[in-house]
Amino acid sequence: LEKADLSLYNTKISDVGGHGLAQGLDRRDLKDLTLCLHDTSIGDRTAAALGNSLSACDKLEQLFLVLCNTRVTDVGGRALAAGVQSNSLQDLSLVLQNVTDGTAFALGACLSSCVKLVKILLDFSSSQIGDEGAVSIARSCAESSKLNTVKLSLSGTQVSGQGLCAIDGLLRKPWRTLTIDPQPPAGVRGQATNKPPVVQHIGAPIAAQRNQPEAPRRLEVGMGMLYQSASYGG
């Protein structure tokens, strides 16, 4: 099994089924995994099992993981972060809520080991992540010379305008496609500032959009962006 695409969003699955599902993904030949478990009742037990399984997937190159609107907290978030610590991973997309800087610090530390990472898309919209955690992730990403696409969704978090400027300054390179939501305040991108600037939101938070009563939607990656599709083609 080299590729797996599992979408169980908006179902009644809990840690009972989620834990078993996660254990079943312990496949050393797995290279491409898409797992959508948003809007379910899974929690830290599932996230921890998933982290353990991912750690065993030493050939994993692409990972698309959506865990927003679940019961996963920092306990599961830290365990999950350890699972993405792979020297084979090239493309990472992660959507996670209900976490704080604890998960961000763990993820930042693990990303330093992802030496082949080319693209990373992280959506922490409406989480409790703040400046220190977000900058920790950005600092790890900045150390990668191969990372040419970075997308960070931080709307509704505790990241300040000053934090956004610090992230922009660490990650912005002429050869890198960089998207930060919300955008750093105009005129001070990439510059240090002692005065917290006003953050200009460029659109409704992705997480907030997901809570709208619409038909089931799938998060997809395209053109270096994390966006929503009105229909699911699976």
mmCIF file of C-alpha atoms in Angstrom:
data_model
loop_
_atom_site.group_PDB
_atom_site.id
_atom_site.type_symbol
_atom_site.label_atom_id
_atom_site.label_comp_id
_atom_site.label_asym_id
_atom_site.label_seq_id
_atom_site.Cartn_x
_atom_site.Cartn_y
_atom_site.Cartn_z
ATOM 1 C CA LEU A 1 0.000 0.000 0.000
ATOM 2 C CA GLU A 2 1.770 3.124 -1.235
ATOM 3 C CA LYS A 3 -1.198 5.515 -1.270
ATOM 4 C CA ALA A 4 -4.196 5.917 1.053
ATOM 5 C CA ASP A 5 -7.062 8.436 0.861
ATOM 6 C CA LEU A 6 -9.452 8.251 3.820
ATOM 7 C CA SER A 7 -12.194 10.849 4.332
ATOM 8 C CA LEU A 8 -14.381 10.251 7.388
ATOM 9 C CA TYR A 9 -15.278 13.845 8.141
ATOM 10 C CA ASN A 10 -18.641 14.755 9.678
ATOM 11 C CA THR A 11 -19.204 11.237 11.008
ATOM 12 C CA LYS A 12 -19.745 9.760 14.477
ATOM 13 C CA ILE A 13 -16.286 8.202 14.651
ATOM 14 C CA SER A 14 -14.661 8.569 18.076
ATOM 15 C CA ASP A 15 -11.399 7.457 19.660
ATOM 16 C CA VAL A 16 -12.637 3.870 19.662
ATOM 17 C CA GLY A 17 -12.679 3.641 15.874
ATOM 18 C CA GLY A 18 -10.091 6.362 15.313
ATOM 19 C CA HIS A 19 -7.457 4.569 17.367
ATOM 20 C CA GLY A 20 -7.875 1.378 15.361
ATOM 21 C CA LEU A 21 -7.833 3.292 12.101
ATOM 22 C CA ALA A 22 -4.633 5.077 13.077
ATOM 23 C CA GLN A 23 -2.925 1.826 14.058
ATOM 24 C CA GLY A 24 -3.812 0.366 10.671
ATOM 25 C CA LEU A 25 -1.771 3.097 8.964
ATOM 26 C CA ASP A 26 1.481 1.682 10.302
ATOM 27 C CA ARG A 27 2.720 0.781 6.817
ATOM 28 C CA ARG A 28 6.377 1.135 5.969
ATOM 29 C CA ASP A 29 5.643 1.228 2.241
ATOM 30 C CA LEU A 30 3.149 4.122 2.530
ATOM 31 C CA LYS A 31 4.244 7.153 0.473
ATOM 32 C CA ASP A 32 1.119 9.284 0.125
ATOM 33 C CA LEU A 33 -1.544 9.711 2.835
ATOM 34 C CA THR A 34 -4.687 11.865 2.849
ATOM 35 C CA LEU A 35 -6.674 11.625 6.075
ATOM 36 C CA CYS A 36 -9.684 13.876 6.738
ATOM 37 C CA LEU A 37 -11.205 13.427 10.201
ATOM 38 C CA HIS A 38 -12.578 16.918 10.785
ATOM 39 C CA ASP A 39 -15.959 17.409 12.467
ATOM 40 C CA THR A 40 -15.694 14.138 14.398
ATOM 41 C CA SER A 41 -15.276 13.096 18.038
ATOM 42 C CA ILE A 42 -11.758 11.733 17.799
ATOM 43 C CA GLY A 43 -9.347 12.933 20.458
ATOM 44 C CA ASP A 44 -5.839 12.613 21.833
ATOM 45 C CA ARG A 45 -5.859 8.801 21.823
ATOM 46 C CA THR A 46 -6.365 8.754 18.068
ATOM 47 C CA ALA A 47 -3.798 11.524 17.512
ATOM 48 C CA ALA A 48 -1.195 9.698 19.594
ATOM 49 C CA ALA A 49 -1.777 6.433 17.689
ATOM 50 C CA LEU A 50 -1.568 8.325 14.424
ATOM 51 C CA GLY A 51 1.721 9.883 15.473
ATOM 52 C CA ASN A 52 3.134 6.443 16.277
ATOM 53 C CA SER A 53 2.014 5.031 12.937
ATOM 54 C CA LEU A 54 3.412 7.952 10.968
ATOM 55 C CA SER A 55 6.754 7.523 12.705
ATOM 56 C CA ALA A 56 6.948 4.030 11.223
ATOM 57 C CA CYS A 57 6.182 5.235 7.682
ATOM 58 C CA ASP A 58 9.804 5.913 6.782
ATOM 59 C CA LYS A 59 8.979 6.280 3.066
ATOM 60 C CA LEU A 60 6.186 8.816 3.498
ATOM 61 C CA GLU A 61 6.552 11.683 1.009
ATOM 62 C CA GLN A 62 3.148 13.411 1.067
ATOM 63 C CA LEU A 63 0.857 13.929 4.059
ATOM 64 C CA PHE A 64 -2.493 15.740 4.015
ATOM 65 C CA LEU A 65 -4.074 15.676 7.468
ATOM 66 C CA VAL A 66 -7.245 17.513 8.556
ATOM 67 C CA LEU A 67 -8.160 17.326 12.259
ATOM 68 C CA CYS A 68 -10.066 20.558 12.869
ATOM 69 C CA ASN A 69 -13.294 20.552 14.899
ATOM 70 C CA THR A 70 -12.264 17.467 16.866
ATOM 71 C CA ARG A 71 -11.326 16.825 20.502
ATOM 72 C CA VAL A 72 -7.588 16.748 19.848
ATOM 73 C CA THR A 73 -5.671 18.935 22.334
ATOM 74 C CA ASP A 74 -1.985 19.662 22.933
ATOM 75 C CA VAL A 75 -1.495 16.153 24.300
ATOM 76 C CA GLY A 76 -2.394 14.636 20.954
ATOM 77 C CA GLY A 77 -0.910 17.536 19.033
ATOM 78 C CA ARG A 78 2.562 16.951 20.456
ATOM 79 C CA ALA A 79 2.361 13.223 19.770
ATOM 80 C CA LEU A 80 1.194 13.923 16.239
ATOM 81 C CA ALA A 81 4.049 16.367 15.673
ATOM 82 C CA ALA A 82 6.543 13.617 16.468
ATOM 83 C CA GLY A 83 4.992 11.562 13.691
ATOM 84 C CA VAL A 84 5.869 14.055 10.965
ATOM 85 C CA GLN A 85 9.541 13.972 11.934
ATOM 86 C CA SER A 86 10.652 12.280 8.740
ATOM 87 C CA ASN A 87 13.626 12.746 6.450
ATOM 88 C CA SER A 88 11.541 11.489 3.505
ATOM 89 C CA LEU A 89 8.602 13.927 3.802
ATOM 90 C CA GLN A 90 8.379 16.398 0.924
ATOM 91 C CA ASP A 91 4.838 17.783 1.096
ATOM 92 C CA LEU A 92 2.991 18.460 4.385
ATOM 93 C CA SER A 93 -0.523 19.871 4.836
ATOM 94 C CA LEU A 94 -1.898 20.016 8.383
ATOM 95 C CA VAL A 95 -5.142 21.529 9.701
ATOM 96 C CA LEU A 96 -5.430 21.528 13.485
ATOM 97 C CA GLN A 97 -7.353 23.445 16.161
ATOM 98 C CA ASN A 98 -7.753 23.382 19.967
ATOM 99 C CA VAL A 99 -3.984 23.541 20.399
ATOM 100 C CA THR A 100 -1.557 26.055 21.901
ATOM 101 C CA ASP A 101 2.115 26.941 21.662
ATOM 102 C CA GLY A 102 2.931 23.540 23.154
ATOM 103 C CA THR A 103 1.989 21.828 19.898
ATOM 104 C CA ALA A 104 3.646 24.571 17.849
ATOM 105 C CA PHE A 105 6.952 24.182 19.711
ATOM 106 C CA ALA A 106 6.854 20.396 19.226
ATOM 107 C CA LEU A 107 6.054 20.753 15.536
ATOM 108 C CA GLY A 108 8.784 23.335 15.051
ATOM 109 C CA ALA A 109 11.363 21.032 16.628
ATOM 110 C CA CYS A 110 10.280 18.079 14.494
ATOM 111 C CA LEU A 111 10.246 20.043 11.242
ATOM 112 C CA SER A 112 13.987 20.545 11.586
ATOM 113 C CA SER A 113 14.378 16.871 10.698
ATOM 114 C CA CYS A 114 12.331 17.159 7.497
ATOM 115 C CA VAL A 115 15.331 17.898 5.300
ATOM 116 C CA LYS A 116 13.529 17.075 2.026
ATOM 117 C CA LEU A 117 10.465 19.216 2.687
ATOM 118 C CA VAL A 118 9.517 21.281 -0.381
ATOM 119 C CA LYS A 119 5.999 22.453 0.478
ATOM 120 C CA ILE A 120 4.250 23.051 3.781
ATOM 121 C CA LEU A 121 0.677 24.235 4.375
ATOM 122 C CA LEU A 122 -0.356 24.779 8.002
ATOM 123 C CA ASP A 123 -3.815 25.920 9.103
ATOM 124 C CA PHE A 124 -4.125 26.725 12.817
ATOM 125 C CA SER A 125 -7.116 29.059 12.405
ATOM 126 C CA SER A 126 -9.047 29.741 15.630
ATOM 127 C CA SER A 127 -6.467 27.936 17.784
ATOM 128 C CA GLN A 128 -4.667 29.310 20.853
ATOM 129 C CA ILE A 129 -1.262 29.467 19.201
ATOM 130 C CA GLY A 130 0.579 32.722 19.888
ATOM 131 C CA ASP A 131 3.653 34.585 18.719
ATOM 132 C CA GLU A 132 6.281 32.338 20.295
ATOM 133 C CA GLY A 133 4.836 29.116 18.926
ATOM 134 C CA ALA A 134 4.220 30.467 15.430
ATOM 135 C CA VAL A 135 7.690 32.008 15.230
ATOM 136 C CA SER A 136 9.176 28.692 16.384
ATOM 137 C CA ILE A 137 7.588 26.960 13.386
ATOM 138 C CA ALA A 138 8.706 29.732 11.048
ATOM 139 C CA ARG A 139 12.270 29.537 12.333
ATOM 140 C CA SER A 140 12.438 25.806 11.610
ATOM 141 C CA CYS A 141 11.011 26.326 8.125
ATOM 142 C CA ALA A 142 13.501 29.113 7.458
ATOM 143 C CA GLU A 143 16.376 26.685 8.015
ATOM 144 C CA SER A 144 15.297 24.582 5.034
ATOM 145 C CA SER A 145 16.944 25.520 1.755
ATOM 146 C CA LYS A 146 14.585 23.273 -0.259
ATOM 147 C CA LEU A 147 11.307 24.652 1.089
ATOM 148 C CA ASN A 148 9.910 26.709 -1.783
ATOM 149 C CA THR A 149 6.207 26.964 -0.825
ATOM 150 C CA VAL A 150 4.897 28.027 2.587
ATOM 151 C CA LYS A 151 1.266 28.721 3.461
ATOM 152 C CA LEU A 152 0.297 29.667 7.026
ATOM 153 C CA SER A 153 -3.286 30.290 8.126
ATOM 154 C CA LEU A 154 -3.302 31.976 11.540
ATOM 155 C CA SER A 155 -6.625 33.834 11.497
ATOM 156 C CA GLY A 156 -8.386 33.890 14.845
ATOM 157 C CA THR A 157 -5.259 32.898 16.788
ATOM 158 C CA GLN A 158 -3.284 34.861 19.376
ATOM 159 C CA VAL A 159 -0.546 35.760 16.901
ATOM 160 C CA SER A 160 -0.106 39.536 16.908
ATOM 161 C CA GLY A 161 0.829 41.902 14.127
ATOM 162 C CA GLN A 162 4.347 41.974 15.507
ATOM 163 C CA GLY A 163 4.461 38.192 15.376
ATOM 164 C CA LEU A 164 3.247 38.174 11.786
ATOM 165 C CA CYS A 165 6.044 40.578 10.850
ATOM 166 C CA ALA A 166 8.616 38.336 12.523
ATOM 167 C CA ILE A 167 7.296 35.296 10.643
ATOM 168 C CA ASP A 168 7.368 37.189 7.352
ATOM 169 C CA GLY A 169 10.924 38.318 7.987
ATOM 170 C CA LEU A 170 12.117 34.787 8.681
ATOM 171 C CA LEU A 171 10.426 33.132 5.714
ATOM 172 C CA ARG A 172 10.375 35.646 2.879
ATOM 173 C CA LYS A 173 12.888 34.764 0.152
ATOM 174 C CA PRO A 174 12.945 35.749 -3.544
ATOM 175 C CA TRP A 175 12.704 32.095 -4.571
ATOM 176 C CA ARG A 176 9.978 31.087 -2.094
ATOM 177 C CA THR A 177 6.202 31.349 -2.515
ATOM 178 C CA LEU A 178 4.958 32.658 0.845
ATOM 179 C CA THR A 179 1.355 33.219 1.916
ATOM 180 C CA ILE A 180 0.404 34.334 5.424
ATOM 181 C CA ASP A 181 -3.195 34.825 6.547
ATOM 182 C CA PRO A 182 -3.703 37.405 7.988
ATOM 183 C CA GLN A 183 -1.122 39.375 6.060
ATOM 184 C CA PRO A 184 1.546 41.238 8.043
ATOM 185 C CA PRO A 185 0.667 44.934 8.345
ATOM 186 C CA ALA A 186 1.569 46.870 5.196
ATOM 187 C CA GLY A 187 4.844 48.781 5.311
ATOM 188 C CA VAL A 188 6.517 46.708 8.008
ATOM 189 C CA ARG A 189 6.761 43.262 6.462
ATOM 190 C CA GLY A 190 10.011 41.576 7.328
ATOM 191 C CA GLN A 191 10.937 44.397 9.710
ATOM 192 C CA ALA A 192 11.278 44.323 13.469
ATOM 193 C CA THR A 193 8.967 46.621 15.370
ATOM 194 C CA ASN A 194 8.439 47.487 19.024
ATOM 195 C CA LYS A 195 4.927 48.748 18.431
ATOM 196 C CA PRO A 196 2.270 46.082 17.930
ATOM 197 C CA PRO A 197 0.663 46.998 14.584
ATOM 198 C CA VAL A 198 -2.946 46.531 13.633
ATOM 199 C CA VAL A 199 -3.563 43.233 11.856
ATOM 200 C CA GLN A 200 -5.505 43.449 8.628
ATOM 201 C CA HIS A 201 -7.512 40.307 7.942
ATOM 202 C CA ILE A 202 -7.673 39.364 4.292
ATOM 203 C CA GLY A 203 -10.700 37.122 4.601
ATOM 204 C CA ALA A 204 -12.857 35.098 6.957
ATOM 205 C CA PRO A 205 -10.914 32.445 8.899
ATOM 206 C CA ILE A 206 -10.899 29.107 7.115
ATOM 207 C CA ALA A 207 -12.057 27.350 10.260
ATOM 208 C CA ALA A 208 -15.012 29.716 10.594
ATOM 209 C CA GLN A 209 -16.015 29.041 7.015
ATOM 210 C CA ARG A 210 -16.101 25.321 7.734
ATOM 211 C CA ASN A 211 -18.741 25.843 10.408
ATOM 212 C CA GLN A 212 -21.242 27.178 7.910
ATOM 213 C CA PRO A 213 -24.249 24.865 7.292
ATOM 214 C CA GLU A 214 -23.382 23.828 3.777
ATOM 215 C CA ALA A 215 -22.939 20.579 1.909
ATOM 216 C CA PRO A 216 -19.875 18.513 2.944
ATOM 217 C CA ARG A 217 -16.706 20.036 1.619
ATOM 218 C CA ARG A 218 -13.184 18.814 1.227
ATOM 219 C CA LEU A 219 -10.089 20.828 1.917
ATOM 220 C CA GLU A 220 -7.749 20.644 -1.031
ATOM 221 C CA VAL A 221 -4.342 21.927 -1.998
ATOM 222 C CA GLY A 222 -3.794 23.878 -5.168
ATOM 223 C CA MET A 223 -1.620 26.716 -6.406
ATOM 224 C CA GLY A 224 0.261 26.691 -3.113
ATOM 225 C CA MET A 225 -2.912 27.473 -1.159
ATOM 226 C CA LEU A 226 -5.159 25.640 1.266
ATOM 227 C CA TYR A 227 -8.681 26.210 0.089
ATOM 228 C CA GLN A 228 -12.156 24.760 0.199
ATOM 229 C CA SER A 229 -14.033 23.037 -2.558
ATOM 230 C CA ALA A 230 -17.812 23.200 -2.634
ATOM 231 C CA SER A 231 -18.060 19.540 -3.475
ATOM 232 C CA TYR A 232 -16.218 16.357 -2.635
ATOM 233 C CA GLY A 233 -15.139 14.247 -5.535
ATOM 234 C CA GLY A 234 -14.030 11.178 -3.640
#
